[in-house]
PDB file of C-alpha atoms in Angstrom:
ATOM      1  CA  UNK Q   1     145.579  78.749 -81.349  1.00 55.00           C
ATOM      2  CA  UNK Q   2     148.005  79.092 -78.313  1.00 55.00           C
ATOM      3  CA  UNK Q   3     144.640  80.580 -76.197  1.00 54.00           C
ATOM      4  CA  UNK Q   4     143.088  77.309 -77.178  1.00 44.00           C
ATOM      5  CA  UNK Q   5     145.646  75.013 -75.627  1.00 47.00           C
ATOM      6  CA  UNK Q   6     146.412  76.733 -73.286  1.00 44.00           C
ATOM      7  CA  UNK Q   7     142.709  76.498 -72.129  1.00 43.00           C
ATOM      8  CA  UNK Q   8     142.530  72.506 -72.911  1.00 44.00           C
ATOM      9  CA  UNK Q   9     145.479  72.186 -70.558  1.00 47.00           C
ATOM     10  CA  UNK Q  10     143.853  74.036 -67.997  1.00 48.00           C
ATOM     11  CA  UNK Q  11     140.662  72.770 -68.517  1.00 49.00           C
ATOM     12  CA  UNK Q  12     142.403  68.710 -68.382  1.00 47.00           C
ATOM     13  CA  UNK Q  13     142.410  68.464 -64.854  1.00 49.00           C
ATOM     14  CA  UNK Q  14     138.963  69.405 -64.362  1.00 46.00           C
ATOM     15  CA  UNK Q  15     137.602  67.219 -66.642  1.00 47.00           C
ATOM     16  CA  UNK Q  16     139.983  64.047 -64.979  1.00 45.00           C
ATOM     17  CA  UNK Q  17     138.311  65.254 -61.605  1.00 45.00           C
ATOM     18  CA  UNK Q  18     135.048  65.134 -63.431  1.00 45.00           C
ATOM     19  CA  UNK Q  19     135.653  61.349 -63.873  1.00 42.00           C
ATOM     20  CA  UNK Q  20     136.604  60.902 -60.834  1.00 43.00           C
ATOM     21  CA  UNK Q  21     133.475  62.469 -59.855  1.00 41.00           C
ATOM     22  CA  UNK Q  22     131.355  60.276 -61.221  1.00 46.00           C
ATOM     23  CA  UNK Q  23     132.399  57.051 -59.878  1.00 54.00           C
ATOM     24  CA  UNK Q  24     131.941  58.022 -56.204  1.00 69.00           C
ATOM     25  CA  UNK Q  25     128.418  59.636 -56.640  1.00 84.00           C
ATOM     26  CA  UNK Q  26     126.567  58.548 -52.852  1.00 90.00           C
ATOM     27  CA  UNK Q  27     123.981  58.982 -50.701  1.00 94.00           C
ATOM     28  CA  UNK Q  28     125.187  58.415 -46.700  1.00 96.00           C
ATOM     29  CA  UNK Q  29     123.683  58.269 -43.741  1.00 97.00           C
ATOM     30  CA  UNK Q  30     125.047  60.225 -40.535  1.00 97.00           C
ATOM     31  CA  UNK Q  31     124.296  59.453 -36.727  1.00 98.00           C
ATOM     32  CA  UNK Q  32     126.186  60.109 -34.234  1.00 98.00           C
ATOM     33  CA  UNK Q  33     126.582  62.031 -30.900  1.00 98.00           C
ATOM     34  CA  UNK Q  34     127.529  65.340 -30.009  1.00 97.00           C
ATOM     35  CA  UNK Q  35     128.046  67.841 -27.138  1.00 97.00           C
ATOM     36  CA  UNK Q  36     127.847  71.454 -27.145  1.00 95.00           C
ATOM     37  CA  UNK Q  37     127.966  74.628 -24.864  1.00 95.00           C
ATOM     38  CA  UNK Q  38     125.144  77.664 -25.273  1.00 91.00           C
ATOM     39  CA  UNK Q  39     125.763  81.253 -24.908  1.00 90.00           C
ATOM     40  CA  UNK Q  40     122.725  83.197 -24.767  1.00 86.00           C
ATOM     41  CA  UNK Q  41     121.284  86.505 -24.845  1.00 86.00           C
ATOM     42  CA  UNK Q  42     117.610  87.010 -24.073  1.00 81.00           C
ATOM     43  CA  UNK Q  43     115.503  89.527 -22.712  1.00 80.00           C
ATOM     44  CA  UNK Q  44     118.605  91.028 -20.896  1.00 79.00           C
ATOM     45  CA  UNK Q  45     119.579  87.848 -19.371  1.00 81.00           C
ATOM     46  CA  UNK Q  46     122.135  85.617 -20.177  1.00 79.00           C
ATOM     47  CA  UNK Q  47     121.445  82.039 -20.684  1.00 83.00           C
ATOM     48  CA  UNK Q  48     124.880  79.403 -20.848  1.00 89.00           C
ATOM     49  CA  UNK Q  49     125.150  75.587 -20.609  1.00 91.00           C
ATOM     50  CA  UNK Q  50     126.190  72.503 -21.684  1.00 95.00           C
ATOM     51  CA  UNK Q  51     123.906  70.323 -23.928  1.00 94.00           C
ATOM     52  CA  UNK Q  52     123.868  66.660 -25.042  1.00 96.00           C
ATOM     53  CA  UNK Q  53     122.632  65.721 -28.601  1.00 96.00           C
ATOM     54  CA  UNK Q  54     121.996  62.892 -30.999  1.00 98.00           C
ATOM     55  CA  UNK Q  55     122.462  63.687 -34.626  1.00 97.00           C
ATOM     56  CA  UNK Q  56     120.473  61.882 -37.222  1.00 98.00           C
ATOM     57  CA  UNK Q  57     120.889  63.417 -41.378  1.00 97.00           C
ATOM     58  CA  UNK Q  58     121.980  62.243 -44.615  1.00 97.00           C
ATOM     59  CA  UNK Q  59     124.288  63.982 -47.392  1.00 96.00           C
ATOM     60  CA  UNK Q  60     124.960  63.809 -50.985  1.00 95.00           C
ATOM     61  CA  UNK Q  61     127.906  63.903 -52.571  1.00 92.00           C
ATOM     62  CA  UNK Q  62     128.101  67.131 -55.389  1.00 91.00           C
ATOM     63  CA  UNK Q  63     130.688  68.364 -56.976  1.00 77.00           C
ATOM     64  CA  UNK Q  64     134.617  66.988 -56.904  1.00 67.00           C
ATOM     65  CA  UNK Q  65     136.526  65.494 -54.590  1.00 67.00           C
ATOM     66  CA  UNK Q  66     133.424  63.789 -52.428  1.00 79.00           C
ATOM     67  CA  UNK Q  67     132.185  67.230 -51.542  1.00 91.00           C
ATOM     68  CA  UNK Q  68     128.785  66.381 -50.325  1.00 93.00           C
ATOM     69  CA  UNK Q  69     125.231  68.699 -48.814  1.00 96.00           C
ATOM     70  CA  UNK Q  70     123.852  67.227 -46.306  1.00 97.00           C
ATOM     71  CA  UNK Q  71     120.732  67.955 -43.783  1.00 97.00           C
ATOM     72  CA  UNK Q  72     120.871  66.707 -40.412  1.00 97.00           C
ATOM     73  CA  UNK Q  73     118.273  66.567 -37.375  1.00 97.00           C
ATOM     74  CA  UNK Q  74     119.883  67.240 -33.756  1.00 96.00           C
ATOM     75  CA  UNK Q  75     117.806  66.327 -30.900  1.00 95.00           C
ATOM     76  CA  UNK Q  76     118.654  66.365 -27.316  1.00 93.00           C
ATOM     77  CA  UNK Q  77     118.484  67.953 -23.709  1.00 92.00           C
ATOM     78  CA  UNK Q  78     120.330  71.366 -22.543  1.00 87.00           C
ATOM     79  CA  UNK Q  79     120.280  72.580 -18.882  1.00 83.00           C
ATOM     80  CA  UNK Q  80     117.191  74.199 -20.028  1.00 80.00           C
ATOM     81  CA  UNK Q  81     115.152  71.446 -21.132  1.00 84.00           C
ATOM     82  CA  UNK Q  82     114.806  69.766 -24.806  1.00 87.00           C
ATOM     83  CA  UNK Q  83     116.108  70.975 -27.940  1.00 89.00           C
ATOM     84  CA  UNK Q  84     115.597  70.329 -31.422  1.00 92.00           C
ATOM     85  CA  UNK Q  85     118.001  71.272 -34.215  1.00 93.00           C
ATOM     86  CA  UNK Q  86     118.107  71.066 -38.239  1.00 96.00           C
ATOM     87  CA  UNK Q  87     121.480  71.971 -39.729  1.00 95.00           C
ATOM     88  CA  UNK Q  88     122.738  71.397 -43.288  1.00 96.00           C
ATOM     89  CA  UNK Q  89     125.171  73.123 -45.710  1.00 97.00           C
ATOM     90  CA  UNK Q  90     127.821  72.399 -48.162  1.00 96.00           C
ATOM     91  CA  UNK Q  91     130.755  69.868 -46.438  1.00 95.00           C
ATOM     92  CA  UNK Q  92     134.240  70.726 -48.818  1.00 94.00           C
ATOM     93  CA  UNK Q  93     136.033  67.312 -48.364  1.00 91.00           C
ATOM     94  CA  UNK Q  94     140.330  66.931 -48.850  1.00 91.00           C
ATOM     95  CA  UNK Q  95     142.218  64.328 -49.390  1.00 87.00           C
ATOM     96  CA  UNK Q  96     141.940  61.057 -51.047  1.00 79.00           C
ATOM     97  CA  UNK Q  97     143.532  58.276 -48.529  1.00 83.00           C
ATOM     98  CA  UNK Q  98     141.631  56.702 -45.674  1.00 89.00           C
ATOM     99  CA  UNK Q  99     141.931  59.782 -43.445  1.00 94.00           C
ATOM    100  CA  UNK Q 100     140.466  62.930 -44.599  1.00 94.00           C
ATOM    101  CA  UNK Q 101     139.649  66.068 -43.622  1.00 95.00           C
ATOM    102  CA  UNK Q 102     136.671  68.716 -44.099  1.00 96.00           C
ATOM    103  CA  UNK Q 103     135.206  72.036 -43.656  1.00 97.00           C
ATOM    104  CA  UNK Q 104     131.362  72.904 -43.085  1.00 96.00           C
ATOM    105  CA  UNK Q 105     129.602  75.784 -44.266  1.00 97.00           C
ATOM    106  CA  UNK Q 106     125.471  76.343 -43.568  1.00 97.00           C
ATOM    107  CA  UNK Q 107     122.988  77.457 -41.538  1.00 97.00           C
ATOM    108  CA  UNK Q 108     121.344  76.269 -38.194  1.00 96.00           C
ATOM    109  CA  UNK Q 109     117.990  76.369 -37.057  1.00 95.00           C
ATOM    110  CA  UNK Q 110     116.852  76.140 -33.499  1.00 90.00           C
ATOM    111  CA  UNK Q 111     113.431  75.201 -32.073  1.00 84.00           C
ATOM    112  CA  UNK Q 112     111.999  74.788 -28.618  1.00 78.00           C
ATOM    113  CA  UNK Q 113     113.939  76.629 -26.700  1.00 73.00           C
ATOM    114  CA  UNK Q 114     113.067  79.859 -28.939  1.00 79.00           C
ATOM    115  CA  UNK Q 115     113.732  80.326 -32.580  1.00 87.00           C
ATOM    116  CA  UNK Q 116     116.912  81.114 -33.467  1.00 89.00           C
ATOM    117  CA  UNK Q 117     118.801  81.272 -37.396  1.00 95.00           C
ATOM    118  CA  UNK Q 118     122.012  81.629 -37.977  1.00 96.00           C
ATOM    119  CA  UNK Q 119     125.043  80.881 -39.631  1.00 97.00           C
ATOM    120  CA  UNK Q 120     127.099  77.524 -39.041  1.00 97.00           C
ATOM    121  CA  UNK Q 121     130.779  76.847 -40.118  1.00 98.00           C
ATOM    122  CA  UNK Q 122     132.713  73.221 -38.943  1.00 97.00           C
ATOM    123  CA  UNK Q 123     135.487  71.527 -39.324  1.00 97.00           C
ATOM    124  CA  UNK Q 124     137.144  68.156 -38.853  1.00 97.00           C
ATOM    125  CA  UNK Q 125     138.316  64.611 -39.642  1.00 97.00           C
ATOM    126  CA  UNK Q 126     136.561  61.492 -41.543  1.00 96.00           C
ATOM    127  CA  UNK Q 127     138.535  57.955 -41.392  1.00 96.00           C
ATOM    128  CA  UNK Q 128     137.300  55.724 -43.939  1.00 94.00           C
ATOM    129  CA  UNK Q 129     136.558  52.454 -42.289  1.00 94.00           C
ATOM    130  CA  UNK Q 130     135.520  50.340 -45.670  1.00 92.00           C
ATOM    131  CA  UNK Q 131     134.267  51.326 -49.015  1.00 88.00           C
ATOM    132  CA  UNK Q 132     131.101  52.453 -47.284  1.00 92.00           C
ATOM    133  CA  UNK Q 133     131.442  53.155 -43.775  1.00 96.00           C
ATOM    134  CA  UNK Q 134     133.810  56.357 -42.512  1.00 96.00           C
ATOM    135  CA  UNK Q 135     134.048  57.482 -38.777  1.00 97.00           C
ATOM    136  CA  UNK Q 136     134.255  61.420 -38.863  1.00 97.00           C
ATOM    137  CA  UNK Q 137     134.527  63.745 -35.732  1.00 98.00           C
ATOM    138  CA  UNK Q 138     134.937  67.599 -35.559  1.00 98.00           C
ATOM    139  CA  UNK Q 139     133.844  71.256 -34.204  1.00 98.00           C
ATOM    140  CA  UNK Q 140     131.181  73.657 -35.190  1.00 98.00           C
ATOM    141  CA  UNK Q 141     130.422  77.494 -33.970  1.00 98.00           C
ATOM    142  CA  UNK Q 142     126.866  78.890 -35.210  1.00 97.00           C
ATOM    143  CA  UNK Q 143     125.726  81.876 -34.610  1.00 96.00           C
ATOM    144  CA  UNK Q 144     121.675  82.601 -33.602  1.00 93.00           C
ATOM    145  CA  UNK Q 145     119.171  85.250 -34.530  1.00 93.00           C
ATOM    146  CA  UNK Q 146     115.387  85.787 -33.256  1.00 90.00           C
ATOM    147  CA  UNK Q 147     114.925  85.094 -29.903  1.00 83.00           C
ATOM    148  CA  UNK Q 148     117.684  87.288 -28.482  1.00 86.00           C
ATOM    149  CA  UNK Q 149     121.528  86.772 -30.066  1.00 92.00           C
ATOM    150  CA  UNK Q 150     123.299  82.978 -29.724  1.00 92.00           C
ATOM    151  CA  UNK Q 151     126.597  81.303 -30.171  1.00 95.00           C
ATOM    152  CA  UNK Q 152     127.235  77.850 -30.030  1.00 95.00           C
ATOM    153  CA  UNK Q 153     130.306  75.597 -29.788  1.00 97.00           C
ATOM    154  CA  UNK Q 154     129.968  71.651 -30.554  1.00 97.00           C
ATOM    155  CA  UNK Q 155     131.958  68.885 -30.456  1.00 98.00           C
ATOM    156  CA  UNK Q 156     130.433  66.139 -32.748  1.00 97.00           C
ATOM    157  CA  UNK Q 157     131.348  62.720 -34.074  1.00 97.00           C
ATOM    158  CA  UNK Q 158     129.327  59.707 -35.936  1.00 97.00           C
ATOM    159  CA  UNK Q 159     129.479  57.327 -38.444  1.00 98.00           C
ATOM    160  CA  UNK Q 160     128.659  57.779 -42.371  1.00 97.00           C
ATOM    161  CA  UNK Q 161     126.944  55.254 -44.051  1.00 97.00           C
ATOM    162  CA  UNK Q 162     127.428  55.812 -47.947  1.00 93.00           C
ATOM    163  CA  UNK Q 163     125.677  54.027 -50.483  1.00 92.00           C
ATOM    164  CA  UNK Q 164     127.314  54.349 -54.084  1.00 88.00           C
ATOM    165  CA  UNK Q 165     124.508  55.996 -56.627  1.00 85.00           C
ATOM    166  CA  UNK Q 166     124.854  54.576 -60.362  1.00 73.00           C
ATOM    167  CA  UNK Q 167     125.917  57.735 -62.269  1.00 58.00           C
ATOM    168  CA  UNK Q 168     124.969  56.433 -65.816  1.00 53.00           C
TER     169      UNK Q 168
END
């Protein structure tokens, strides 16, 4: 009996998050700019520069606390020439006022300029603006296999779009 309430009262607070879940199911929209800085390794040479990007994805929101996936298309120009970009992975949201902050865990995959795969974590800050609109801004490092060895460093920012998804 005591191993039963004891697991009720630990299970309470999940299922009150649970609820709380549910009424801020969305689907968001992200665009927004960003800026990063390539160091490459390929063929024996090494490759560095700036690079200036437009980000265009979406997310949705899983689990508690507005944790959300989300997929997101990065085009834009390096020193070398054009890039293109697709990163996504699990975004672990805290906090529950107007400002909040996050951490990014997923993959990125590179195109034009080689392929590279690799590894992606972030971090940073989302202000909510209204019910639906947030302004969010952070920093990324990834990490790129294939066409010789890669790290990246970004600096990105943009506005999120969220549209509320009936949960019933």
């Amino acid at each position: 009996m005591r191993t039963l309430l004891l697991l009720l009262l630990l299970l309470a607070p999940a299922g009150a998050r649970a609820q709380y879940y549910e009424e801020h199911r969305a689907v968001s929209l992200l665009v927004g700019p960003s800026l990063g800085y390539t160091n490459a390794l390929r063929d024996n040479r090494a490759q560095t520069g700036p690079g200036i990007y437009l980000d265009l994805g979406g997310s949705l929101t899983v689990g508690h606390d507005r944790d959300e996936v989300f997929l997101i298309a990065r085009g834009g120009v390096t020193t070398k020439g054009g890039e293109g970009v697709l990163l996504g992975g699990f975004r672990s949201v805290y906090g529950e006022e107007e400002l909040q902050t996050f951490f990014d865990l997923g993959a990125t995959v590179r195109l034009f300029s080689g392929t590279w795969v690799g590894p992606r974590i972030g971090f940073g800050l989302r202000h909510a603006l209204s019910d639906r609109l947030s302004l969010y801004g952070g920093l990324g490092l990834s990490l790129g296999f294939g066409s010789g060895l890669r790290m990246d460093a970004e600096g990105f920012t943009g506005l999120q779009w969220s549209f509320p998804i009936n949960s019933r």
